[in-house]
PDB file of C-alpha atoms and ligand atoms in Angstrom:
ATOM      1  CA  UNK A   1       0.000   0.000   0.000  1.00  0.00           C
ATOM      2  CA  UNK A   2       1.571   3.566  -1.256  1.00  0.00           C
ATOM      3  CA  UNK A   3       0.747   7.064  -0.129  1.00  0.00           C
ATOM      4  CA  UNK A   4      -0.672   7.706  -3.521  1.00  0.00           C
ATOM      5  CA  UNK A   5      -3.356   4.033  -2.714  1.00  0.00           C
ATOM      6  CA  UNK A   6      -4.459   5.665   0.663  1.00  0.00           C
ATOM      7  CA  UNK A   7      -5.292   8.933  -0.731  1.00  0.00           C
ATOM      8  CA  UNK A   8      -7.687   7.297  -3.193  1.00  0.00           C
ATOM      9  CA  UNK A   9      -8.822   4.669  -0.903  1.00  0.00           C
ATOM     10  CA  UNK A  10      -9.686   7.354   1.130  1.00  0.00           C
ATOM     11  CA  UNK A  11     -11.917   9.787  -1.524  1.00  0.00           C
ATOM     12  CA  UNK A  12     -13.496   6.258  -1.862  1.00  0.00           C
ATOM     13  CA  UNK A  13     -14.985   5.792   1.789  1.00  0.00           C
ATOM     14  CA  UNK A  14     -15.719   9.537   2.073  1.00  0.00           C
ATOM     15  CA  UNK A  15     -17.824   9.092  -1.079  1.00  0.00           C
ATOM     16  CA  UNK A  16     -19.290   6.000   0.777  1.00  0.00           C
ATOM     17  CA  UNK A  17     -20.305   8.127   3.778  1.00  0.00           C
ATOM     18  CA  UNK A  18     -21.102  10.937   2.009  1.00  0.00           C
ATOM     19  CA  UNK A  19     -23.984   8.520  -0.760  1.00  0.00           C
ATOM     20  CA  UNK A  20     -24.796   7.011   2.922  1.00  0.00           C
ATOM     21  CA  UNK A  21     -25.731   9.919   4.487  1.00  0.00           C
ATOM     22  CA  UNK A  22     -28.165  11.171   1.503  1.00  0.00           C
ATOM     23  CA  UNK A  23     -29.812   8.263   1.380  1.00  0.00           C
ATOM     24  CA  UNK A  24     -30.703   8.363   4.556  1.00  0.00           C
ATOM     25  CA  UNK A  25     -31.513  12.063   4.393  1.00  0.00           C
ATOM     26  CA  UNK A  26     -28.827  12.372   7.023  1.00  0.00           C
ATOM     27  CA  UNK A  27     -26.782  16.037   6.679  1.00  0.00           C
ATOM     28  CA  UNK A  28     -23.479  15.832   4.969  1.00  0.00           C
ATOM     29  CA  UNK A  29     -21.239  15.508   7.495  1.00  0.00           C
ATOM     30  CA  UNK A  30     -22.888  13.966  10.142  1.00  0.00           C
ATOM     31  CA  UNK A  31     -20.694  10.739  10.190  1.00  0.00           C
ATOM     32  CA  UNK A  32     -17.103  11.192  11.106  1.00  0.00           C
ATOM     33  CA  UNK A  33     -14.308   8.878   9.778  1.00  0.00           C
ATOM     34  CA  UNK A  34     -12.185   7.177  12.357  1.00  0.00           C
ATOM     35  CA  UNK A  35      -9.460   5.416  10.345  1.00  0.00           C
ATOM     36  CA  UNK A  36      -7.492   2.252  12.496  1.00  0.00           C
ATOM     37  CA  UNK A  37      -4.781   2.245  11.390  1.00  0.00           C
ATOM     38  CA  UNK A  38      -3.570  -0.700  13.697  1.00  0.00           C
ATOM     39  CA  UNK A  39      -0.488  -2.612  12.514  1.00  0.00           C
ATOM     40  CA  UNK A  40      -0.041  -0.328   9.789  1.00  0.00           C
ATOM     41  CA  UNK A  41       2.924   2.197   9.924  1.00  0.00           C
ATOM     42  CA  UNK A  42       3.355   5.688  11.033  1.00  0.00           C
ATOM     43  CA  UNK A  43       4.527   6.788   7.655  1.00  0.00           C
ATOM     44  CA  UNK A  44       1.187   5.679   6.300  1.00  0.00           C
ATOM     45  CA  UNK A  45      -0.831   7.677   8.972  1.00  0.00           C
ATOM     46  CA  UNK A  46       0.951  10.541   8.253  1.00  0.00           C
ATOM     47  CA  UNK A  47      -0.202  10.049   4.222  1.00  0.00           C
ATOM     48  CA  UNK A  48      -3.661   9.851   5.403  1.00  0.00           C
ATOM     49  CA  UNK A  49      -2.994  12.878   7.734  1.00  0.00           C
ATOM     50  CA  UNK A  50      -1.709  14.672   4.807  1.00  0.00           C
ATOM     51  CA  UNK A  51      -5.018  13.771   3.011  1.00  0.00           C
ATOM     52  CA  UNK A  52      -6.868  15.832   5.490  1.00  0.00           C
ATOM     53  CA  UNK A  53      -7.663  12.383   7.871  1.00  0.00           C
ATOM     54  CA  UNK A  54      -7.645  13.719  11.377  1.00  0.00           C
ATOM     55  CA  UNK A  55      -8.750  11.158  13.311  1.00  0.00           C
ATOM     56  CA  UNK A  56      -7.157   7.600  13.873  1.00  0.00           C
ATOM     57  CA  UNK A  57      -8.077   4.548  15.917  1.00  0.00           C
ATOM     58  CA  UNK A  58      -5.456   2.065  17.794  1.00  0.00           C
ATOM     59  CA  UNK A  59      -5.817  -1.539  19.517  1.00  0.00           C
ATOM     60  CA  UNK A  60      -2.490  -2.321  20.676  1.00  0.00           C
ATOM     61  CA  UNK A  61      -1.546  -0.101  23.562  1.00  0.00           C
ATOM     62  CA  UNK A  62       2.210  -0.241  22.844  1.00  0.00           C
ATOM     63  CA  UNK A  63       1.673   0.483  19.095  1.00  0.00           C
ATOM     64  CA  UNK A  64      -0.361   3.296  19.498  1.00  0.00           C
ATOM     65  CA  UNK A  65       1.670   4.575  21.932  1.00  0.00           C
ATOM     66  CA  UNK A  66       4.693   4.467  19.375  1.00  0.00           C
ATOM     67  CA  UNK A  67       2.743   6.200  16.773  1.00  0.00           C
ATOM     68  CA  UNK A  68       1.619   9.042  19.113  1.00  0.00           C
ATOM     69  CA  UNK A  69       4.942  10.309  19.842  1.00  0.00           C
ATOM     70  CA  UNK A  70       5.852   9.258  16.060  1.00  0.00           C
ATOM     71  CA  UNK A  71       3.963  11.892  14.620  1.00  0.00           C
ATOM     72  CA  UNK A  72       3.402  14.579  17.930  1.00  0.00           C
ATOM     73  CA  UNK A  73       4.067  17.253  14.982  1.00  0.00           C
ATOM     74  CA  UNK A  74       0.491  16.462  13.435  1.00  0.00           C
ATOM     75  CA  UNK A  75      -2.277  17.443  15.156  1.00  0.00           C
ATOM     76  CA  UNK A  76      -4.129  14.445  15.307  1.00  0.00           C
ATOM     77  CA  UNK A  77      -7.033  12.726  17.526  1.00  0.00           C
ATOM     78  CA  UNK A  78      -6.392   9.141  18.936  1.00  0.00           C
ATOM     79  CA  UNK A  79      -8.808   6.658  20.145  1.00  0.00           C
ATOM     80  CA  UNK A  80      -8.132   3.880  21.543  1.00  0.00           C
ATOM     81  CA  UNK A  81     -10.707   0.863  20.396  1.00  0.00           C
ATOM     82  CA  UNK A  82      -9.018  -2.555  21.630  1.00  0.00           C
ATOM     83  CA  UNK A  83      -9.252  -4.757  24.330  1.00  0.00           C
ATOM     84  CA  UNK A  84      -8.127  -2.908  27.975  1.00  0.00           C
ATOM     85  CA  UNK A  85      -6.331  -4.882  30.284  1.00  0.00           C
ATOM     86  CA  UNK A  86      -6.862  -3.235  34.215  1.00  0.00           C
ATOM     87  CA  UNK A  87      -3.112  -2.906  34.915  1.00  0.00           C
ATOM     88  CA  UNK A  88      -2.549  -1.046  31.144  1.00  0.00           C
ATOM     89  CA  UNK A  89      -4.899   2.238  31.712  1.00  0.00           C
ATOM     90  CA  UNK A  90      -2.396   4.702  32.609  1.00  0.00           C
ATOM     91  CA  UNK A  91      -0.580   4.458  29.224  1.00  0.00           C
ATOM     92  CA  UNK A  92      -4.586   4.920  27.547  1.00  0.00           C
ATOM     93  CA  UNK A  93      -5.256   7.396  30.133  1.00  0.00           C
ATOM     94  CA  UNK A  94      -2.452   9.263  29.327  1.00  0.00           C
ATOM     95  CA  UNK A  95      -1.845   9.405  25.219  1.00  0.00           C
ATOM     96  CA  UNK A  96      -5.626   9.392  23.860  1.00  0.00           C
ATOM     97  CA  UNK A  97      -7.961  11.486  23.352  1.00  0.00           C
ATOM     98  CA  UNK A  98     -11.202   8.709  23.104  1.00  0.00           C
ATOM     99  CA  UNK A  99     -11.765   5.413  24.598  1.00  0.00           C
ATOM    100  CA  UNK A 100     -14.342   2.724  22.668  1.00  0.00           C
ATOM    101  CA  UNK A 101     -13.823  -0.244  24.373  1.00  0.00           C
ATOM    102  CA  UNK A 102     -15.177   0.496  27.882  1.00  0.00           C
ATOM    103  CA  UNK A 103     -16.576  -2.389  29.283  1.00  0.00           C
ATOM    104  CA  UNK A 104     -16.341  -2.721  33.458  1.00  0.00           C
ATOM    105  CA  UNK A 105     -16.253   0.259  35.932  1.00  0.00           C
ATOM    106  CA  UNK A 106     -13.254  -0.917  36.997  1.00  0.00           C
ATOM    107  CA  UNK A 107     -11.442   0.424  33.630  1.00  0.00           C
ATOM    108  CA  UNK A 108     -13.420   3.630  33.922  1.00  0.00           C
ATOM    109  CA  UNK A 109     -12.471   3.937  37.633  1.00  0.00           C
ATOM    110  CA  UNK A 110      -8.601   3.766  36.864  1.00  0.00           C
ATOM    111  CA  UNK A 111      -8.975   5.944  33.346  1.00  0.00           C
ATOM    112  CA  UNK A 112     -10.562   8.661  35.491  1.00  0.00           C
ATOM    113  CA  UNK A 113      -7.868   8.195  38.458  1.00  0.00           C
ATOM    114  CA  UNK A 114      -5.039   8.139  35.828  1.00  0.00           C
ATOM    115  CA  UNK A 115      -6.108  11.000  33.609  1.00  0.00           C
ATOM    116  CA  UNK A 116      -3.104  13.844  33.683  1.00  0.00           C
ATOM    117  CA  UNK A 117      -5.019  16.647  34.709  1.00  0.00           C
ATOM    118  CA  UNK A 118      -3.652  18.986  32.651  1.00  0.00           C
ATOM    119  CA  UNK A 119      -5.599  17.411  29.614  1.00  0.00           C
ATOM    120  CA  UNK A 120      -9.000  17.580  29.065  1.00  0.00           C
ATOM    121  CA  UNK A 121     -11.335  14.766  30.041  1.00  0.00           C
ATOM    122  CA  UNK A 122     -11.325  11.740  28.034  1.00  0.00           C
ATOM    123  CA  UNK A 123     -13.843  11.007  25.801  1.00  0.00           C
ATOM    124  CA  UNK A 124     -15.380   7.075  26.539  1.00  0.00           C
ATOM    125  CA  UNK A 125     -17.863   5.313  24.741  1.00  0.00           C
ATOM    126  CA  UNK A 126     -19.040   2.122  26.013  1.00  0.00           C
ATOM    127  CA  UNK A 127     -18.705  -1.149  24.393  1.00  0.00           C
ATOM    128  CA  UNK A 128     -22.040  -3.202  24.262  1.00  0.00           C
ATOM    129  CA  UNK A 129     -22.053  -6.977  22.872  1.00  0.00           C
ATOM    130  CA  UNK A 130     -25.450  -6.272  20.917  1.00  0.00           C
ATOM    131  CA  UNK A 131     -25.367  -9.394  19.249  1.00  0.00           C
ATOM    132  CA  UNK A 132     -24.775 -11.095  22.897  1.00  0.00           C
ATOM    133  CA  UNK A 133     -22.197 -13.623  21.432  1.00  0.00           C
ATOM    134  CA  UNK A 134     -20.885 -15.478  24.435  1.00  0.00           C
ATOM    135  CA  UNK A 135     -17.198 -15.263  23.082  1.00  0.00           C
ATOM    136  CA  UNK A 136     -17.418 -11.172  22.417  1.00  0.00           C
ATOM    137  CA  UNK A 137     -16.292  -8.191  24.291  1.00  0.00           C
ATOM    138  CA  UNK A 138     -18.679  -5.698  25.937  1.00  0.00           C
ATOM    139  CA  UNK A 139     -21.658  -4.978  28.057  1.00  0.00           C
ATOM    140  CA  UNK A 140     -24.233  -6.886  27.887  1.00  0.00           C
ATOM    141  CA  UNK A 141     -27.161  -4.814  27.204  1.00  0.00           C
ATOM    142  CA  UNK A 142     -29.138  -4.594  30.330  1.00  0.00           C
ATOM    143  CA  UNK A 143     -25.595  -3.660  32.258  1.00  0.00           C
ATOM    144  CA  UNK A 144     -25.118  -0.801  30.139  1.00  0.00           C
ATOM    145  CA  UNK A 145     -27.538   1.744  32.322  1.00  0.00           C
ATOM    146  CA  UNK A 146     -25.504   0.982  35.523  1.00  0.00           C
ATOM    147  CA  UNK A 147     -22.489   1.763  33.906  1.00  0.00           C
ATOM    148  CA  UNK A 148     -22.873   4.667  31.939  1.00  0.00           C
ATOM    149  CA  UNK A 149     -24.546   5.988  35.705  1.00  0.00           C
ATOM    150  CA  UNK A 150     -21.088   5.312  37.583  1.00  0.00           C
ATOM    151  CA  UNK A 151     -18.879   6.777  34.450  1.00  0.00           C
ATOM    152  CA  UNK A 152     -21.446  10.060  34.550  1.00  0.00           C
ATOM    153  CA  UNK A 153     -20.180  11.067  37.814  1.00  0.00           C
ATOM    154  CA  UNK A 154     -16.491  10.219  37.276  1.00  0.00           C
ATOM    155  CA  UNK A 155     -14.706  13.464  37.431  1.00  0.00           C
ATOM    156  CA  UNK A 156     -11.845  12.938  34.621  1.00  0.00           C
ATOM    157  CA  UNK A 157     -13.894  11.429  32.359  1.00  0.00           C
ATOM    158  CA  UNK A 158     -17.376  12.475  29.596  1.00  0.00           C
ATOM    159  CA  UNK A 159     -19.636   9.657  28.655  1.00  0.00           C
ATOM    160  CA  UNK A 160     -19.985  10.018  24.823  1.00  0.00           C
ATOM    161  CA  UNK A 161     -21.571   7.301  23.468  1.00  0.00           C
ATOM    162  CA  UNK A 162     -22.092   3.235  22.695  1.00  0.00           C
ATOM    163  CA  UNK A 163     -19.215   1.023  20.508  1.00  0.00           C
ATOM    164  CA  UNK A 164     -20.184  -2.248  18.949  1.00  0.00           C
ATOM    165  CA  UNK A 165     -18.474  -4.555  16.605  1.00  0.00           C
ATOM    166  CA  UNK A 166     -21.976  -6.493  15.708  1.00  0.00           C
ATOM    167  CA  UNK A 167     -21.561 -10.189  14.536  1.00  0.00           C
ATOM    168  CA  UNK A 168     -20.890 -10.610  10.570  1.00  0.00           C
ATOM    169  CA  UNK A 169     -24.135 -11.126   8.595  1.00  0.00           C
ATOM    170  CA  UNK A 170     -24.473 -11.350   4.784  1.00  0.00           C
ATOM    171  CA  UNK A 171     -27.488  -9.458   4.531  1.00  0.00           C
ATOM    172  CA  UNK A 172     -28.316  -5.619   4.847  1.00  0.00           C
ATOM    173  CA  UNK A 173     -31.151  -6.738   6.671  1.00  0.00           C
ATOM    174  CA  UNK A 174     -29.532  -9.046   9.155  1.00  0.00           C
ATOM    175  CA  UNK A 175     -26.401  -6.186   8.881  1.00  0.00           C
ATOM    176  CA  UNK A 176     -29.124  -3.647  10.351  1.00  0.00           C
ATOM    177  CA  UNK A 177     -30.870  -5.694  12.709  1.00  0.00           C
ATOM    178  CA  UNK A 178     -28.024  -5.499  15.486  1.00  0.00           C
ATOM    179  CA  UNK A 179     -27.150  -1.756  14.560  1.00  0.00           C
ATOM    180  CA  UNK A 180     -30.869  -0.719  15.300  1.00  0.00           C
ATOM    181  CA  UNK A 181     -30.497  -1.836  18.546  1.00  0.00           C
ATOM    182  CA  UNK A 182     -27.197  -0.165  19.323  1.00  0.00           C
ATOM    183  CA  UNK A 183     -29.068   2.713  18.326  1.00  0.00           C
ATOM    184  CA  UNK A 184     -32.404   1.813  20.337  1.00  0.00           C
ATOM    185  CA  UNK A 185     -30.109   1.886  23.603  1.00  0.00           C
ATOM    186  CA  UNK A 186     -28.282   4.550  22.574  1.00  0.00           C
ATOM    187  CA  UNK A 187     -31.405   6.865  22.432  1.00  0.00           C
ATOM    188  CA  UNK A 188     -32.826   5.829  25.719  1.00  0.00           C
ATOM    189  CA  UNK A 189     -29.795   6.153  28.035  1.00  0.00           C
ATOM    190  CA  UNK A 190     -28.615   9.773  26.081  1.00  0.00           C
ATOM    191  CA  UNK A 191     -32.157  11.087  27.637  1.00  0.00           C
ATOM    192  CA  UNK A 192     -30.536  10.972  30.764  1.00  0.00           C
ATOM    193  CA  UNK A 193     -26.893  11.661  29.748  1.00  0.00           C
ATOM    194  CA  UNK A 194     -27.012  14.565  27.258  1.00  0.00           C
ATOM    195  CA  UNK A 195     -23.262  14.178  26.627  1.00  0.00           C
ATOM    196  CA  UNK A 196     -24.173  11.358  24.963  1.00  0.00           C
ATOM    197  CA  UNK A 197     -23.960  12.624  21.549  1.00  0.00           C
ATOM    198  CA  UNK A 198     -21.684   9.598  19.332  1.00  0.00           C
ATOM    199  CA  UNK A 199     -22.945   6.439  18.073  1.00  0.00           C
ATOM    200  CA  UNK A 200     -19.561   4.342  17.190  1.00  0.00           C
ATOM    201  CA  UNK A 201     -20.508   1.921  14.863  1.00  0.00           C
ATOM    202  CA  UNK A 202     -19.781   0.853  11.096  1.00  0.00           C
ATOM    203  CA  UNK A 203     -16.450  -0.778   9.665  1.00  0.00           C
ATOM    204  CA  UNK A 204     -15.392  -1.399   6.067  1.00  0.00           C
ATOM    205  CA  UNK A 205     -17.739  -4.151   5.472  1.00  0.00           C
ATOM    206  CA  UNK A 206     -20.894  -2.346   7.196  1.00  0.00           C
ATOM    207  CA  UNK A 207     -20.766   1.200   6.747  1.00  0.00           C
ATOM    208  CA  UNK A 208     -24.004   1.632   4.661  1.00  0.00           C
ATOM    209  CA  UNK A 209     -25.476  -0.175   7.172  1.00  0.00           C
ATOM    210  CA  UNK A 210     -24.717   1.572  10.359  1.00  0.00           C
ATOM    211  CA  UNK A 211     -24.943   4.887   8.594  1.00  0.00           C
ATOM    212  CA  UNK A 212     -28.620   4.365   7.589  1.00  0.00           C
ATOM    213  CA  UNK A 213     -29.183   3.219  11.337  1.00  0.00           C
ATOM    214  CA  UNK A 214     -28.145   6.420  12.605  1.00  0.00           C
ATOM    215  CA  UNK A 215     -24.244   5.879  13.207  1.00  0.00           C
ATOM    216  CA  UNK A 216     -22.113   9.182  14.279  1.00  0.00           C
ATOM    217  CA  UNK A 217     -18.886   7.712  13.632  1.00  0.00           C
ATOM    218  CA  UNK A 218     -17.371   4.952  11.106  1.00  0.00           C
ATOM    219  CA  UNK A 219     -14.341   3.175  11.963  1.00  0.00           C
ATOM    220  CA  UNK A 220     -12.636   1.864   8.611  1.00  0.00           C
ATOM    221  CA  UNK A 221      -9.122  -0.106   8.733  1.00  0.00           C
ATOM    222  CA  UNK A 222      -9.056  -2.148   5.945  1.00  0.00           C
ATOM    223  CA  UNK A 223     -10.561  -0.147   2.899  1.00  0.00           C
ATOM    224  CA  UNK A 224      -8.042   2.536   3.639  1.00  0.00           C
ATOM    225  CA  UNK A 225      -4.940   0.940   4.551  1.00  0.00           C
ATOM    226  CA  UNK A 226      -5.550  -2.086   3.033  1.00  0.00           C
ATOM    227  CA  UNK A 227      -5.368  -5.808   4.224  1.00  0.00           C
ATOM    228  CA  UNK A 228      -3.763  -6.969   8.029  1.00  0.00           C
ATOM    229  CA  UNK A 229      -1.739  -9.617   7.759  1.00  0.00           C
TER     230      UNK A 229
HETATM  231  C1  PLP B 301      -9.982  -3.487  13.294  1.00  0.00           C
HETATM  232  C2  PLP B 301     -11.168  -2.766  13.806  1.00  0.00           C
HETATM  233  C3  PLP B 301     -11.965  -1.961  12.970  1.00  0.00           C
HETATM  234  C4  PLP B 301     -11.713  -1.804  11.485  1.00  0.00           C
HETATM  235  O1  PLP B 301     -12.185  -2.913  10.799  1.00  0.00           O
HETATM  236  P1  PLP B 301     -12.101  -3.008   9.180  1.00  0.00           P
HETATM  237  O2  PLP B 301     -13.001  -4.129   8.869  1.00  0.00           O
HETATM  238  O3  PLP B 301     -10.668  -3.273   8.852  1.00  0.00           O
HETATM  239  O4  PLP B 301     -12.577  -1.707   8.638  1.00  0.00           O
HETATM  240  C5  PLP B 301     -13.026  -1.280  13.531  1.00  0.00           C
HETATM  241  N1  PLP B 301     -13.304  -1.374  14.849  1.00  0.00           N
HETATM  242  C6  PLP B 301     -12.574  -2.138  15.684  1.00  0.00           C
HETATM  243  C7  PLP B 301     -12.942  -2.195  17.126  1.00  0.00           C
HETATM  244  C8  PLP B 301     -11.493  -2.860  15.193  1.00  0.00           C
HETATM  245  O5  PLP B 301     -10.802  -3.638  16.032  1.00  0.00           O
END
């Protein structure tokens, strides 16, 4: 993958988001881009940077970590969307900008403890298994109200939103079915928490999808950077 591929690759999800959002009378605009950029170089970041791509998500702490300080000179948002271990917040609480992946109050207890002061709070959306796989990451629905009530009054940190990464399905219909819920819950607990404002769902294969159910934010690895190996 070349500088020159991302540039197109991206013009080519933007034009995704942007057909999305029309057709489901959504304003242009109202679905940010994440790009992870997970086990994909610096240098390539900084191409998509360059391409006017501000905002980049990482799941391996030490990685991410390395690209922060790799590119300080950009001025760049970081979220952090992969699995937390307890005794690895510090390093999440003090580099990013966004957590996706919160799923026990114990991680939102230590990000809030651990958060320099001298940056603002971070931004955490929690991670819900909507399609209640037993094997998959995240809240189980009915937890989520409890949680989102402890992270509300946790001084260092703003409750933004839900994250899900819904079970594959081939069709848009079964695609939608677990991305209407996300946005079901979504709705319901942000009547209580008006910071709740971002809806974190949608990935290379299911954009359309979670755009037309009402998704605030994409995040799309693979059709800019290309393949993982
Ligand atoms: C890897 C990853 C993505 C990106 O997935 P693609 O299918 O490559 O677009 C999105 N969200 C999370 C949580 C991921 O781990």
């Amino acid at each position: 993958m070349s500088a020159v591929d991302i540039v197109s690759n991206i013009a080519n999800v933007q034009a995704r988001i942007a057909a999305a959002e029309l057709a489901a009378h959504r304003p242009r605009g109202s679905v940010c881009l994440l790009a992870v950029s997970k086990t994909k170089p610096a240098s390539l970041v900084r191409a998509a940077a360059a391409a006017g791509l501000r905002a980049f998500g990482e799941n391996y702490l030490q990685e991410g970590v390395d690209k922060i300080s790799a590119l300080s000179d950009l001025d760049l948002v970081w979220h952090f969307i992969g699995p937390i271990q307890s005794n690895k917040t510090r390093p999440i609480a003090e580099h990013f900008d966004w957590v996706h992946s919160v799923d026990r109050e114990k991680i939102a207890r230590r990000l809030s403890e651990q958060r320099p002061l001298d940056r603002p709070p971070l931004n955490i959306c929690l991670q819900v298994n909507i399609s209640q796989e037993a094997t998959k990451a995240g809240l189980h629905p009915d937890e989520v109200g409890a949680v989102a009530e402890t992270i509300a009054g946790l001084p260092n940190l703003v409750l933004r939103g839900l994250m899900a990464i819904p079970a594959p399905a081939t069709t848009l219909a079964a695609q939608r079915q677990p991305l209407a819920a996300l946005r079901e819950l979504q709705a319901k607990l942000a009547l209580k928490h008006p910071t709740m404002d971002t809806l974190s769902m949608g990935m290379s294969g299911d954009l359309e999808a979670a755009i037309a159910e009402g998704s605030t934010m994409v995040r799309v690895g693979t059709d800019i950077f290309g393949a993982r190996s």
